[in-house]
């Protein structure tokens, strides 16, 4: 899935990859990124393009995790989810101002993850 923030003068895009794995006691949502592209072949990331992208990715991952909780509850399984965000292969500025901020937003529950009234267990990891 392409995540883009662009105007006529600046822009950043990156591809978000998501995968879900299920074990007997935990669900894992893996997120990784590739294909960073900068507007007009710039050599640096326009940092002001990142907050909207961070918010979008955080929302997408939170919705995925919430859906995983609902499926686990429907199946009568324990609701334990790990969201693992990989910063592997990202430039240092993207690790700090993009991947780390996504992990922080999810860990602080700026975007709700657990369904209302659910005492689910969720962990957020940045690798």
PDB file of C-alpha atoms in Angstrom:
ATOM      1  CA  UNK A   1       0.000   0.000   0.000  1.00  0.00           C
ATOM      2  CA  UNK A   2       1.466   3.384  -0.980  1.00  0.00           C
ATOM      3  CA  UNK A   3       1.526   6.108   1.665  1.00  0.00           C
ATOM      4  CA  UNK A   4       1.991   9.568   0.128  1.00  0.00           C
ATOM      5  CA  UNK A   5       2.111  13.168   1.290  1.00  0.00           C
ATOM      6  CA  UNK A   6       2.768  15.538  -1.580  1.00  0.00           C
ATOM      7  CA  UNK A   7       2.229  19.074  -2.774  1.00  0.00           C
ATOM      8  CA  UNK A   8       3.488  20.882  -5.832  1.00  0.00           C
ATOM      9  CA  UNK A   9       6.720  21.738  -3.981  1.00  0.00           C
ATOM     10  CA  UNK A  10       7.442  18.780  -1.726  1.00  0.00           C
ATOM     11  CA  UNK A  11       6.530  15.191  -1.203  1.00  0.00           C
ATOM     12  CA  UNK A  12       7.403  11.839   0.257  1.00  0.00           C
ATOM     13  CA  UNK A  13       6.031   8.409  -0.497  1.00  0.00           C
ATOM     14  CA  UNK A  14       6.759   4.973   0.876  1.00  0.00           C
ATOM     15  CA  UNK A  15       5.241   1.533   0.526  1.00  0.00           C
ATOM     16  CA  UNK A  16       3.700  -0.073   3.620  1.00  0.00           C
ATOM     17  CA  UNK A  17       3.764  -3.885   3.811  1.00  0.00           C
ATOM     18  CA  UNK A  18       1.596  -5.727   6.357  1.00  0.00           C
ATOM     19  CA  UNK A  19       1.424  -9.378   7.295  1.00  0.00           C
ATOM     20  CA  UNK A  20      -0.523 -11.231   9.970  1.00  0.00           C
ATOM     21  CA  UNK A  21       0.743 -14.340  11.723  1.00  0.00           C
ATOM     22  CA  UNK A  22      -1.210 -16.381  14.241  1.00  0.00           C
ATOM     23  CA  UNK A  23       0.084 -18.791  16.874  1.00  0.00           C
ATOM     24  CA  UNK A  24      -1.863 -20.649  19.554  1.00  0.00           C
ATOM     25  CA  UNK A  25      -1.657 -17.732  22.030  1.00  0.00           C
ATOM     26  CA  UNK A  26      -0.709 -14.603  20.071  1.00  0.00           C
ATOM     27  CA  UNK A  27      -1.450 -12.739  16.880  1.00  0.00           C
ATOM     28  CA  UNK A  28       1.396 -10.828  15.237  1.00  0.00           C
ATOM     29  CA  UNK A  29       0.912  -7.867  12.912  1.00  0.00           C
ATOM     30  CA  UNK A  30       4.152  -7.173  11.043  1.00  0.00           C
ATOM     31  CA  UNK A  31       4.660  -3.844   9.310  1.00  0.00           C
ATOM     32  CA  UNK A  32       7.606  -2.915   7.128  1.00  0.00           C
ATOM     33  CA  UNK A  33       8.424  -0.251   4.568  1.00  0.00           C
ATOM     34  CA  UNK A  34      10.148  -0.048   1.198  1.00  0.00           C
ATOM     35  CA  UNK A  35      10.508   2.085  -1.905  1.00  0.00           C
ATOM     36  CA  UNK A  36      11.043   5.476  -0.287  1.00  0.00           C
ATOM     37  CA  UNK A  37      10.615   8.148  -2.959  1.00  0.00           C
ATOM     38  CA  UNK A  38      11.274  11.856  -2.553  1.00  0.00           C
ATOM     39  CA  UNK A  39       9.689  14.623  -4.625  1.00  0.00           C
ATOM     40  CA  UNK A  40      11.729  15.710  -7.628  1.00  0.00           C
ATOM     41  CA  UNK A  41      14.673  13.484  -6.672  1.00  0.00           C
ATOM     42  CA  UNK A  42      15.478  15.449  -3.539  1.00  0.00           C
ATOM     43  CA  UNK A  43      18.303  14.132  -1.421  1.00  0.00           C
ATOM     44  CA  UNK A  44      16.571  14.680   1.920  1.00  0.00           C
ATOM     45  CA  UNK A  45      13.185  13.899   3.413  1.00  0.00           C
ATOM     46  CA  UNK A  46      10.902  16.899   3.864  1.00  0.00           C
ATOM     47  CA  UNK A  47      10.158  16.289   7.541  1.00  0.00           C
ATOM     48  CA  UNK A  48       6.931  18.289   7.419  1.00  0.00           C
ATOM     49  CA  UNK A  49       5.511  15.671   5.019  1.00  0.00           C
ATOM     50  CA  UNK A  50       5.824  12.943   7.647  1.00  0.00           C
ATOM     51  CA  UNK A  51       3.211  13.757  10.354  1.00  0.00           C
ATOM     52  CA  UNK A  52       0.274  13.012   8.024  1.00  0.00           C
ATOM     53  CA  UNK A  53       1.963   9.803   6.876  1.00  0.00           C
ATOM     54  CA  UNK A  54       2.649   8.765  10.485  1.00  0.00           C
ATOM     55  CA  UNK A  55      -1.002   9.359  11.355  1.00  0.00           C
ATOM     56  CA  UNK A  56      -2.220   7.398   8.325  1.00  0.00           C
ATOM     57  CA  UNK A  57      -0.001   4.378   8.998  1.00  0.00           C
ATOM     58  CA  UNK A  58      -0.877   4.440  12.718  1.00  0.00           C
ATOM     59  CA  UNK A  59      -4.569   4.411  11.868  1.00  0.00           C
ATOM     60  CA  UNK A  60      -4.164   1.563   9.363  1.00  0.00           C
ATOM     61  CA  UNK A  61      -2.213  -0.583  11.849  1.00  0.00           C
ATOM     62  CA  UNK A  62      -4.614   0.185  14.706  1.00  0.00           C
ATOM     63  CA  UNK A  63      -7.586  -0.849  12.558  1.00  0.00           C
ATOM     64  CA  UNK A  64      -5.787  -4.052  11.529  1.00  0.00           C
ATOM     65  CA  UNK A  65      -5.024  -4.882  15.182  1.00  0.00           C
ATOM     66  CA  UNK A  66      -8.576  -4.091  16.282  1.00  0.00           C
ATOM     67  CA  UNK A  67      -9.886  -6.424  13.560  1.00  0.00           C
ATOM     68  CA  UNK A  68      -7.511  -9.132  14.818  1.00  0.00           C
ATOM     69  CA  UNK A  69      -8.933  -8.721  18.358  1.00  0.00           C
ATOM     70  CA  UNK A  70     -12.462  -9.103  17.052  1.00  0.00           C
ATOM     71  CA  UNK A  71     -11.568 -12.254  15.075  1.00  0.00           C
ATOM     72  CA  UNK A  72      -9.858 -13.752  18.130  1.00  0.00           C
ATOM     73  CA  UNK A  73     -12.920 -13.036  20.275  1.00  0.00           C
ATOM     74  CA  UNK A  74     -15.228 -14.559  17.655  1.00  0.00           C
ATOM     75  CA  UNK A  75     -13.070 -17.687  17.662  1.00  0.00           C
ATOM     76  CA  UNK A  76     -13.027 -17.834  21.467  1.00  0.00           C
ATOM     77  CA  UNK A  77      -9.282 -17.260  21.539  1.00  0.00           C
ATOM     78  CA  UNK A  78      -7.280 -15.149  23.949  1.00  0.00           C
ATOM     79  CA  UNK A  79      -6.771 -11.611  22.638  1.00  0.00           C
ATOM     80  CA  UNK A  80      -3.004 -11.043  22.584  1.00  0.00           C
ATOM     81  CA  UNK A  81      -1.608  -8.999  19.705  1.00  0.00           C
ATOM     82  CA  UNK A  82       1.897  -7.781  18.943  1.00  0.00           C
ATOM     83  CA  UNK A  83       2.402  -5.019  16.408  1.00  0.00           C
ATOM     84  CA  UNK A  84       5.989  -5.293  15.163  1.00  0.00           C
ATOM     85  CA  UNK A  85       7.174  -2.330  13.108  1.00  0.00           C
ATOM     86  CA  UNK A  86      10.384  -2.927  11.203  1.00  0.00           C
ATOM     87  CA  UNK A  87      12.668   0.040  10.562  1.00  0.00           C
ATOM     88  CA  UNK A  88      15.128  -2.203   8.736  1.00  0.00           C
ATOM     89  CA  UNK A  89      16.366  -0.617   5.551  1.00  0.00           C
ATOM     90  CA  UNK A  90      15.030   2.839   6.413  1.00  0.00           C
ATOM     91  CA  UNK A  91      17.269   5.870   6.398  1.00  0.00           C
ATOM     92  CA  UNK A  92      18.114   7.290   9.824  1.00  0.00           C
ATOM     93  CA  UNK A  93      15.794  10.284   9.411  1.00  0.00           C
ATOM     94  CA  UNK A  94      12.925   7.956   8.459  1.00  0.00           C
ATOM     95  CA  UNK A  95      13.629   5.669  11.424  1.00  0.00           C
ATOM     96  CA  UNK A  96      13.524   8.575  13.855  1.00  0.00           C
ATOM     97  CA  UNK A  97      10.789  10.764  12.384  1.00  0.00           C
ATOM     98  CA  UNK A  98       8.587   8.075  10.831  1.00  0.00           C
ATOM     99  CA  UNK A  99       8.875   4.523  12.204  1.00  0.00           C
ATOM    100  CA  UNK A 100       9.622   5.590  15.795  1.00  0.00           C
ATOM    101  CA  UNK A 101       6.743   8.052  15.788  1.00  0.00           C
ATOM    102  CA  UNK A 102       4.343   5.393  14.511  1.00  0.00           C
ATOM    103  CA  UNK A 103       5.421   3.057  17.324  1.00  0.00           C
ATOM    104  CA  UNK A 104       5.071   5.878  19.868  1.00  0.00           C
ATOM    105  CA  UNK A 105       1.583   6.821  18.639  1.00  0.00           C
ATOM    106  CA  UNK A 106       0.383   3.239  18.871  1.00  0.00           C
ATOM    107  CA  UNK A 107       2.020   2.608  22.262  1.00  0.00           C
ATOM    108  CA  UNK A 108       0.397   5.757  23.710  1.00  0.00           C
ATOM    109  CA  UNK A 109      -2.959   4.735  22.144  1.00  0.00           C
ATOM    110  CA  UNK A 110      -3.290   8.081  20.366  1.00  0.00           C
ATOM    111  CA  UNK A 111      -5.201   5.886  17.943  1.00  0.00           C
ATOM    112  CA  UNK A 112      -7.352   3.381  19.841  1.00  0.00           C
ATOM    113  CA  UNK A 113      -6.462  -0.250  19.261  1.00  0.00           C
ATOM    114  CA  UNK A 114      -8.515  -2.356  21.655  1.00  0.00           C
ATOM    115  CA  UNK A 115     -12.261  -2.497  21.048  1.00  0.00           C
ATOM    116  CA  UNK A 116     -14.291  -0.561  23.636  1.00  0.00           C
ATOM    117  CA  UNK A 117     -14.739  -2.575  26.810  1.00  0.00           C
ATOM    118  CA  UNK A 118     -12.100  -5.136  25.849  1.00  0.00           C
ATOM    119  CA  UNK A 119      -9.246  -5.961  28.221  1.00  0.00           C
ATOM    120  CA  UNK A 120      -7.016  -7.191  25.423  1.00  0.00           C
ATOM    121  CA  UNK A 121      -3.252  -7.367  25.558  1.00  0.00           C
ATOM    122  CA  UNK A 122      -1.305  -5.494  22.878  1.00  0.00           C
ATOM    123  CA  UNK A 123       2.403  -4.880  22.545  1.00  0.00           C
ATOM    124  CA  UNK A 124       4.074  -2.508  20.126  1.00  0.00           C
ATOM    125  CA  UNK A 125       7.651  -3.240  19.081  1.00  0.00           C
ATOM    126  CA  UNK A 126      10.046  -1.345  16.836  1.00  0.00           C
ATOM    127  CA  UNK A 127      12.790  -3.480  15.348  1.00  0.00           C
TER     128      UNK A 127
END
